[in-house]
mmCIF file of C-alpha atoms in Angstrom:
data_model
loop_
_atom_site.group_PDB
_atom_site.id
_atom_site.type_symbol
_atom_site.label_atom_id
_atom_site.label_comp_id
_atom_site.label_asym_id
_atom_site.label_seq_id
_atom_site.Cartn_x
_atom_site.Cartn_y
_atom_site.Cartn_z
ATOM 1 C CA MET A 1 0.000 0.000 0.000
ATOM 2 C CA ALA A 2 1.398 3.353 -1.023
ATOM 3 C CA MET A 3 1.832 6.136 1.538
ATOM 4 C CA VAL A 4 -1.323 8.219 1.666
ATOM 5 C CA ASP A 5 -2.292 11.690 2.789
ATOM 6 C CA ARG A 6 -5.962 11.162 3.537
ATOM 7 C CA ALA A 7 -6.759 14.818 4.215
ATOM 8 C CA LYS A 8 -5.261 15.877 0.897
ATOM 9 C CA ASP A 9 -6.968 13.052 -0.969
ATOM 10 C CA ILE A 10 -10.370 13.842 0.547
ATOM 11 C CA GLU A 11 -10.013 17.452 -0.530
ATOM 12 C CA ARG A 12 -9.115 16.366 -4.043
ATOM 13 C CA PHE A 13 -12.062 13.961 -4.088
ATOM 14 C CA TYR A 14 -14.570 16.652 -3.170
ATOM 15 C CA SER A 15 -12.935 19.127 -5.533
ATOM 16 C CA LEU A 16 -13.512 16.626 -8.346
ATOM 17 C CA LEU A 17 -17.131 16.157 -7.280
ATOM 18 C CA THR A 18 -17.591 19.923 -7.380
ATOM 19 C CA ARG A 19 -16.256 19.895 -10.932
ATOM 20 C CA LEU A 20 -18.595 17.005 -11.741
ATOM 21 C CA GLU A 21 -21.533 18.909 -10.320
ATOM 22 C CA ASP A 22 -20.679 21.891 -12.508
ATOM 23 C CA ARG A 23 -20.430 19.661 -15.572
ATOM 24 C CA VAL A 24 -23.800 17.957 -15.128
ATOM 25 C CA GLY A 25 -25.670 21.039 -13.963
ATOM 26 C CA GLY A 26 -26.016 20.207 -10.285
ATOM 27 C CA LYS A 27 -27.124 17.383 -8.051
ATOM 28 C CA ILE A 28 -30.432 15.688 -8.817
ATOM 29 C CA VAL A 29 -32.948 13.708 -6.769
ATOM 30 C CA LEU A 30 -34.578 10.468 -7.889
ATOM 31 C CA ASP A 31 -38.001 11.992 -7.351
ATOM 32 C CA ASP A 32 -37.315 14.042 -10.502
ATOM 33 C CA CYS A 33 -36.180 11.042 -12.578
ATOM 34 C CA ASP A 34 -38.220 8.431 -14.416
ATOM 35 C CA GLY A 35 -35.720 6.438 -16.464
ATOM 36 C CA HIS A 36 -36.115 8.412 -19.678
ATOM 37 C CA GLU A 37 -32.795 10.085 -18.949
ATOM 38 C CA LYS A 38 -29.882 8.583 -20.861
ATOM 39 C CA TRP A 39 -28.005 7.146 -17.906
ATOM 40 C CA PRO A 40 -24.448 5.993 -18.652
ATOM 41 C CA GLN A 41 -22.728 3.041 -17.071
ATOM 42 C CA GLY A 42 -21.121 4.444 -14.000
ATOM 43 C CA VAL A 43 -20.802 5.190 -10.305
ATOM 44 C CA TYR A 44 -23.106 7.277 -8.140
ATOM 45 C CA PHE A 45 -22.804 9.263 -4.926
ATOM 46 C CA PHE A 46 -25.671 9.945 -2.535
ATOM 47 C CA PHE A 47 -25.759 12.879 -0.124
ATOM 48 C CA GLU A 48 -28.225 13.805 2.623
ATOM 49 C CA ARG A 49 -29.729 17.233 3.182
ATOM 50 C CA GLY A 50 -28.288 18.859 6.275
ATOM 51 C CA GLU A 51 -25.437 16.348 6.542
ATOM 52 C CA LEU A 52 -22.439 18.601 5.972
ATOM 53 C CA ARG A 53 -18.731 18.004 5.747
ATOM 54 C CA ARG A 54 -17.009 18.887 9.001
ATOM 55 C CA GLY A 55 -15.614 22.409 8.909
ATOM 56 C CA THR A 56 -17.674 23.526 5.907
ATOM 57 C CA PRO A 57 -20.800 25.680 6.149
ATOM 58 C CA THR A 58 -22.636 24.415 3.064
ATOM 59 C CA ASP A 59 -20.862 21.410 1.493
ATOM 60 C CA LEU A 60 -22.816 18.174 1.749
ATOM 61 C CA ARG A 61 -20.794 15.042 2.427
ATOM 62 C CA VAL A 62 -21.155 11.774 0.540
ATOM 63 C CA VAL A 63 -23.072 9.222 2.617
ATOM 64 C CA TYR A 64 -23.269 6.345 0.122
ATOM 65 C CA VAL A 65 -21.233 5.210 -2.881
ATOM 66 C CA GLY A 66 -22.643 2.706 -5.340
ATOM 67 C CA THR A 67 -22.252 1.234 -8.788
ATOM 68 C CA HIS A 68 -23.580 -1.595 -10.971
ATOM 69 C CA GLY A 69 -22.421 -4.202 -13.457
ATOM 70 C CA THR A 70 -19.105 -5.076 -11.816
ATOM 71 C CA ASN A 71 -18.939 -8.463 -13.552
ATOM 72 C CA PHE A 72 -17.929 -8.735 -17.208
ATOM 73 C CA GLY A 73 -20.992 -8.905 -19.431
ATOM 74 C CA SER A 74 -23.445 -8.010 -16.682
ATOM 75 C CA PRO A 75 -26.727 -6.647 -18.086
ATOM 76 C CA SER A 76 -27.232 -4.433 -15.033
ATOM 77 C CA THR A 77 -27.785 -0.744 -15.777
ATOM 78 C CA LEU A 78 -27.231 2.299 -13.625
ATOM 79 C CA TRP A 79 -30.912 3.241 -13.753
ATOM 80 C CA TRP A 80 -32.024 -0.236 -12.686
ATOM 81 C CA ARG A 81 -29.672 -0.105 -9.702
ATOM 82 C CA LEU A 82 -30.999 3.298 -8.720
ATOM 83 C CA THR A 83 -34.541 1.964 -9.130
ATOM 84 C CA GLN A 84 -33.750 -0.744 -6.572
ATOM 85 C CA HIS A 85 -32.883 2.001 -4.093
ATOM 86 C CA LYS A 86 -35.857 4.108 -5.098
ATOM 87 C CA ASN A 87 -38.501 1.376 -4.860
ATOM 88 C CA ASP A 88 -39.104 -1.638 -2.638
ATOM 89 C CA VAL A 89 -37.909 -4.067 -5.329
ATOM 90 C CA GLY A 90 -34.789 -6.209 -5.661
ATOM 91 C CA ARG A 91 -31.987 -5.981 -3.151
ATOM 92 C CA SER A 92 -30.729 -2.685 -1.781
ATOM 93 C CA SER A 93 -28.516 -2.576 1.292
ATOM 94 C CA LEU A 94 -29.052 1.191 1.338
ATOM 95 C CA ARG A 95 -32.795 0.646 1.816
ATOM 96 C CA ASP A 96 -32.147 -2.032 4.450
ATOM 97 C CA HIS A 97 -30.005 0.285 6.557
ATOM 98 C CA LEU A 98 -32.284 3.287 6.094
ATOM 99 C CA ALA A 99 -35.291 1.177 7.051
ATOM 100 C CA MET A 100 -33.667 0.017 10.288
ATOM 101 C CA ALA A 101 -32.509 3.513 11.216
ATOM 102 C CA LEU A 102 -35.889 5.102 10.468
ATOM 103 C CA ARG A 103 -37.684 2.358 12.403
ATOM 104 C CA ASN A 104 -35.391 2.704 15.416
ATOM 105 C CA ARG A 105 -35.788 6.471 15.445
ATOM 106 C CA SER A 106 -39.547 6.190 15.003
ATOM 107 C CA CYS A 107 -39.918 3.666 17.818
ATOM 108 C CA ALA A 108 -37.740 5.791 20.102
ATOM 109 C CA ASN A 109 -40.133 8.660 19.485
ATOM 110 C CA GLY A 110 -43.090 6.479 20.476
ATOM 111 C CA ASN A 111 -44.508 6.000 16.970
ATOM 112 C CA SER A 112 -46.087 2.775 15.728
ATOM 113 C CA TYR A 113 -44.451 0.620 13.057
ATOM 114 C CA SER A 114 -46.097 -0.672 9.865
ATOM 115 C CA ARG A 115 -43.904 -2.380 7.264
ATOM 116 C CA HIS A 116 -45.964 -1.176 4.294
ATOM 117 C CA ASN A 117 -46.111 2.429 5.416
ATOM 118 C CA HIS A 118 -42.522 2.226 6.598
ATOM 119 C CA GLN A 119 -41.243 1.110 3.186
ATOM 120 C CA THR A 120 -43.135 4.020 1.657
ATOM 121 C CA CYS A 121 -41.289 6.323 4.044
ATOM 122 C CA VAL A 122 -37.970 4.771 3.008
ATOM 123 C CA SER A 123 -38.813 5.346 -0.665
ATOM 124 C CA ARG A 124 -39.682 8.967 0.021
ATOM 125 C CA TYR A 125 -36.454 9.416 1.945
ATOM 126 C CA VAL A 126 -34.340 7.979 -0.896
ATOM 127 C CA ASP A 127 -36.296 10.019 -3.444
ATOM 128 C CA GLN A 128 -35.106 13.226 -1.778
ATOM 129 C CA MET A 129 -31.427 12.326 -1.291
ATOM 130 C CA PRO A 130 -29.262 14.530 -3.549
ATOM 131 C CA LEU A 131 -27.328 12.490 -6.094
ATOM 132 C CA LEU A 132 -24.379 12.842 -8.453
ATOM 133 C CA TRP A 133 -23.604 10.283 -11.138
ATOM 134 C CA LEU A 134 -20.361 9.596 -12.971
ATOM 135 C CA LYS A 135 -19.760 7.977 -16.359
ATOM 136 C CA ALA A 136 -17.349 5.037 -16.062
ATOM 137 C CA GLU A 137 -17.393 2.979 -19.242
ATOM 138 C CA GLY A 138 -14.983 1.277 -21.626
ATOM 139 C CA GLU A 139 -13.649 -2.182 -22.407
ATOM 140 C CA ASN A 140 -12.828 -2.806 -18.754
ATOM 141 C CA GLY A 141 -15.538 -0.547 -17.402
ATOM 142 C CA HIS A 142 -16.733 -3.187 -14.940
ATOM 143 C CA GLU A 143 -13.303 -3.276 -13.305
ATOM 144 C CA LEU A 144 -13.064 0.519 -13.321
ATOM 145 C CA ARG A 145 -16.437 0.884 -11.601
ATOM 146 C CA LYS A 146 -15.591 -1.788 -9.050
ATOM 147 C CA ALA A 147 -12.263 -0.161 -8.157
ATOM 148 C CA MET A 148 -13.738 3.319 -7.980
ATOM 149 C CA GLU A 149 -16.541 2.246 -5.662
ATOM 150 C CA ARG A 150 -14.181 0.307 -3.387
ATOM 151 C CA ASN A 151 -11.577 3.056 -3.118
ATOM 152 C CA ALA A 152 -14.061 5.909 -2.696
ATOM 153 C CA ILE A 153 -15.747 4.080 0.194
ATOM 154 C CA ALA A 154 -12.408 3.306 1.847
ATOM 155 C CA LEU A 155 -11.267 6.909 1.468
ATOM 156 C CA LEU A 156 -14.441 8.446 2.890
ATOM 157 C CA SER A 157 -14.977 5.955 5.710
ATOM 158 C CA PHE A 158 -14.515 7.361 9.216
ATOM 159 C CA TRP A 159 -13.696 3.866 10.553
ATOM 160 C CA ARG A 160 -10.955 4.194 13.195
ATOM 161 C CA LYS A 161 -9.659 7.396 11.626
ATOM 162 C CA ASP A 162 -9.335 11.064 12.499
ATOM 163 C CA ALA A 163 -12.283 13.460 12.423
ATOM 164 C CA LEU A 164 -12.306 13.659 8.635
ATOM 165 C CA GLY A 165 -15.555 12.118 7.444
ATOM 166 C CA ARG A 166 -17.110 12.103 10.884
ATOM 167 C CA PRO A 167 -20.910 12.345 10.636
ATOM 168 C CA SER A 168 -22.942 14.916 12.521
ATOM 169 C CA ASP A 169 -24.434 13.994 15.869
ATOM 170 C CA GLU A 170 -27.903 14.223 14.282
ATOM 171 C CA TRP A 171 -27.141 11.904 11.336
ATOM 172 C CA LEU A 172 -29.833 9.312 10.749
ATOM 173 C CA GLY A 173 -27.170 6.597 10.472
ATOM 174 C CA ASN A 174 -26.513 6.914 14.196
ATOM 175 C CA TRP A 175 -29.823 5.087 14.688
ATOM 176 C CA ARG A 176 -28.760 2.049 12.631
ATOM 177 C CA GLN A 177 -27.352 0.224 15.709
ATOM 178 C CA HIS A 178 -26.285 -2.988 13.986
ATOM 179 C CA LYS A 179 -24.192 -5.377 16.073
ATOM 180 C CA GLN A 180 -21.151 -4.671 13.891
ATOM 181 C CA ARG A 181 -21.963 -0.938 13.939
ATOM 182 C CA LYS A 182 -20.262 -0.410 10.597
ATOM 183 C CA VAL A 183 -22.695 2.305 9.515
ATOM 184 C CA GLU A 184 -22.310 4.361 12.667
ATOM 185 C CA ARG A 185 -18.545 3.886 12.830
ATOM 186 C CA SER A 186 -17.884 4.617 9.160
ATOM 187 C CA GLY A 187 -20.290 7.526 8.681
ATOM 188 C CA LEU A 188 -21.533 5.821 5.511
ATOM 189 C CA TRP A 189 -24.554 3.701 4.635
ATOM 190 C CA ASN A 190 -22.090 1.322 3.001
ATOM 191 C CA VAL A 191 -20.679 -1.602 4.969
ATOM 192 C CA ASN A 192 -18.392 -3.229 2.392
ATOM 193 C CA PHE A 193 -14.858 -1.787 2.198
ATOM 194 C CA VAL A 194 -15.329 0.658 5.103
ATOM 195 C CA THR A 195 -12.513 -0.997 7.071
ATOM 196 C CA LYS A 196 -10.104 -1.195 4.123
ATOM 197 C CA GLY A 197 -7.318 1.031 2.839
ATOM 198 C CA TYR A 198 -7.453 2.835 -0.492
ATOM 199 C CA GLU A 199 -5.121 3.483 -3.428
ATOM 200 C CA PRO A 200 -4.750 7.225 -4.107
ATOM 201 C CA LYS A 201 -4.255 6.593 -7.831
ATOM 202 C CA PHE A 202 -7.991 5.939 -8.137
ATOM 203 C CA LEU A 203 -8.409 9.714 -7.980
ATOM 204 C CA ASP A 204 -6.699 9.974 -11.383
ATOM 205 C CA ASP A 205 -9.328 7.618 -12.801
ATOM 206 C CA LEU A 206 -12.012 9.642 -11.078
ATOM 207 C CA GLU A 207 -10.713 12.818 -12.689
ATOM 208 C CA ARG A 208 -10.741 11.254 -16.165
ATOM 209 C CA CYS A 209 -14.281 10.023 -15.637
ATOM 210 C CA VAL A 210 -15.422 13.452 -14.450
ATOM 211 C CA GLU A 211 -14.123 14.980 -17.682
ATOM 212 C CA ALA A 212 -15.995 12.330 -19.700
ATOM 213 C CA THR A 213 -19.340 12.852 -17.952
ATOM 214 C CA GLU A 214 -21.946 14.989 -19.693
ATOM 215 C CA PRO A 215 -25.322 16.285 -18.498
ATOM 216 C CA PHE A 216 -28.512 14.615 -19.613
ATOM 217 C CA GLU A 217 -29.835 15.815 -22.943
ATOM 218 C CA PRO A 218 -32.834 18.129 -22.524
ATOM 219 C CA ARG A 219 -36.161 16.586 -23.415
ATOM 220 C CA GLY A 220 -38.118 17.932 -26.323
ATOM 221 C CA PRO A 221 -41.588 19.387 -25.786
ATOM 222 C CA ASP A 222 -43.228 16.164 -27.025
ATOM 223 C CA TRP A 223 -40.987 13.620 -25.262
ATOM 224 C CA ASN A 224 -43.984 12.086 -23.465
ATOM 225 C CA ALA A 225 -46.475 12.335 -26.318
ATOM 226 C CA ALA A 226 -48.647 9.322 -27.071
ATOM 227 C CA LEU A 227 -47.350 7.111 -29.905
ATOM 228 C CA CYS A 228 -49.418 7.494 -33.077
ATOM 229 C CA LEU A 229 -50.087 4.135 -34.744
ATOM 230 C CA ASN A 230 -52.088 5.414 -37.705
#
């Protein structure tokens, strides 16, 4: 493992995300998306409103890193993966952890628990989480996405590290309370890779991917018009 300067690398990471945000026209929320957008193959970063980076007055911190199609030839798409987070379908560890945290907080406040209504609350919560996406394609795109997800999580994780990446005292993840406590201790909704080291060179790949990412094409005025079969 190469010598690392985590503080410097975190600053570079967020600087690149700021550049990415400028390139794509800002963060989006899934509540404004319906799959008609031309999603690339790539990596995505979720934020939470009010969950700021320590020492910054307005900068949101990344709370979840994800990707898709990390096996060669996988048919998985970025939109389908995001749909699994957005809706109560398929497998989403993000939803699992959010559900537990929301339930624990709700029960602590003396509220009743209903799985159906609770899953609706989880969907609404995910729908409003700000999101940035990154194009990561190519012949070995699956390996690129896998490495970028792994290294970004390891870099951002607060697990047994200094205050960099530390969540706020009010962060919802503090209610997760799993026996391994990886969410609370890492400051991320991820659990894989939060205890690992990272390779700083992944930031060079991140920079190249940022420069290759373009905003969604604007929809025409008739994008949702009924199909004429006459």
